[in-house]
Amino acid sequence: MASRRWRGLPQQGRSEEYYEELARIINLCQSISTKSDDPFLVDIPQKLTILKRLLPKWKLIDDLLMDAEAIRELSLMVKLQSDWVKRRASGLFIDPFLVEVKIKLLSKEALAYSVLSSWHPLVAMDQLTPERLEDALDYWNSILPISQRVKEESPDQTASDRTVDIAELVRLRFISERAFNEDIQKMRSRLIESAKEGPIDYWEFVLGPTYEETVMNAYRLSFLVSKGLANLIINPIEETILVEPAEGVENRRGGRSVAINISYEKWRNMIKEAEKA
Amino acid sequence: MSEDASLSKKIRKAAQLIMYQHHRLPGVKGYELKKYIGKDFMKVVSLLQRKLDDLGLEVKIVYSDGLDHPNPTEEELEQARFYVISKAPLQMGDASLSGWRIDTLAVFAATVAYLTSKQGRAPRRDVEELLQEKFPDWKIDQDLNRFIRRGYLDEDQNGVLFVGWRTRVEIDRKHLLDMIAGSSPERVSLEPESND
């Protein structure tokens, strides 16, 4: 389960009290869930009323995600309430405070005895089938001595996948820092120009005449978004992604990452549609 | 094949499925028994139970929610896991058989009782604070990690401890709570019980 603690996201130009209210609901549920406190401490209908009242105020994807997280936490509370009732009925319910006091009062020997008298060891057997034995023999016969295996291992096999950042690409002289910055600047100017009359469609913006160019555009745009120079507005219901220019790093909103898949098939379909249009 | 022979074959198959470890965990799921034995797998399990009685063993059914179900539905039985356990609990003289020292058993008893009273889960920090009344920090850490490794406890990435699968199978938690909270007619004492 996610342990993220919402502390009321500061949103420029938006009223923080709504976020505080939402964050309080999420934190309360998470705290009860973690500490195994009484889940009936959460008044579910009242919290749902609050969420319903706040719903029209949410505009951005982050708002809706936070709202969804609150709903998820409340639904978990309902499950915990159900478990709580089942547990009380099962005879496993006992006041935790009483148990705590008794544990402190009992001697080590008495505690050990209590667990031994409740312990019914498991009976299980390991087995080896003739088929598995045969597999093992085949494997043993085919495997090379470890000294030879180490020798034969190519350098490629030992290298692991990792992410290479811009600074490293520049250091490796794979790209030029100046050229990259110019590209980013051009992309930003194009975005400002295209989104003069409001946010524009993401795909329309990144689509290029070739697949490689489309991927490069998407990559540059992601860089702008990471830097807080562009905002993505994702509507999960209508499945649309809009993009708009932003003021800069200061306006950057909480560290959420969004994966957008650009497959060759998708690019080809988009090009076909663009040609038809 | 006569009906008796067929039933005997099914009982043997059920015993094999339940007792031989097939995957990472011992035991077998209800739907696997149904697949290999047939729809009447519970009847076969009851017959196996009768045979195991003589050996001092019993079939334990652990439901997916970890609670007892006096009248389980077919679906609950299919999702449950079946194990064979020793019918009689360990005696004080058997303590050494568990491979744990008395103080490790005491840490285990306190931890399981506390977690059970807290709906089966509690932050590790809270458990450690409780145990610190009686045990040194190094021992608590070592023992909790040992219980996790053996499947008696589980811990998530947020440092919350859970009752593990093996505790649900092997420990009669209701009896343990009764013993510790003193509501059981059996007194917590060190007097060895008779083995009759």
Coordinates of C-alpha atoms in Angstrom, one line a residue, chain A residues 100 104, chain B residues 114 123-134 137 140 144:
Chain A
E100 CA -0.3 -5.1 26.3
K104 CA 4.2 -6.7 30.5
Chain B
Y114 CA -0.1 -8.1 20.3
P123 CA 3.8 -0.8 13.1
R124 CA 7.1 -2.6 13.8
R125 CA 8.1 0.4 16.0
D126 CA 5.1 -0.2 18.3
V127 CA 5.9 -3.9 18.6
E128 CA 9.6 -3.1 19.4
E129 CA 8.5 -0.5 22.0
L130 CA 6.4 -3.2 23.7
L131 CA 9.2 -5.8 23.7
Q132 CA 11.8 -3.3 24.9
E133 CA 10.2 -3.6 28.4
K134 CA 11.6 -7.1 28.7
D137 CA 17.1 -4.1 21.3
I140 CA 14.2 -7.9 19.4
L144 CA 11.7 -10.3 14.6

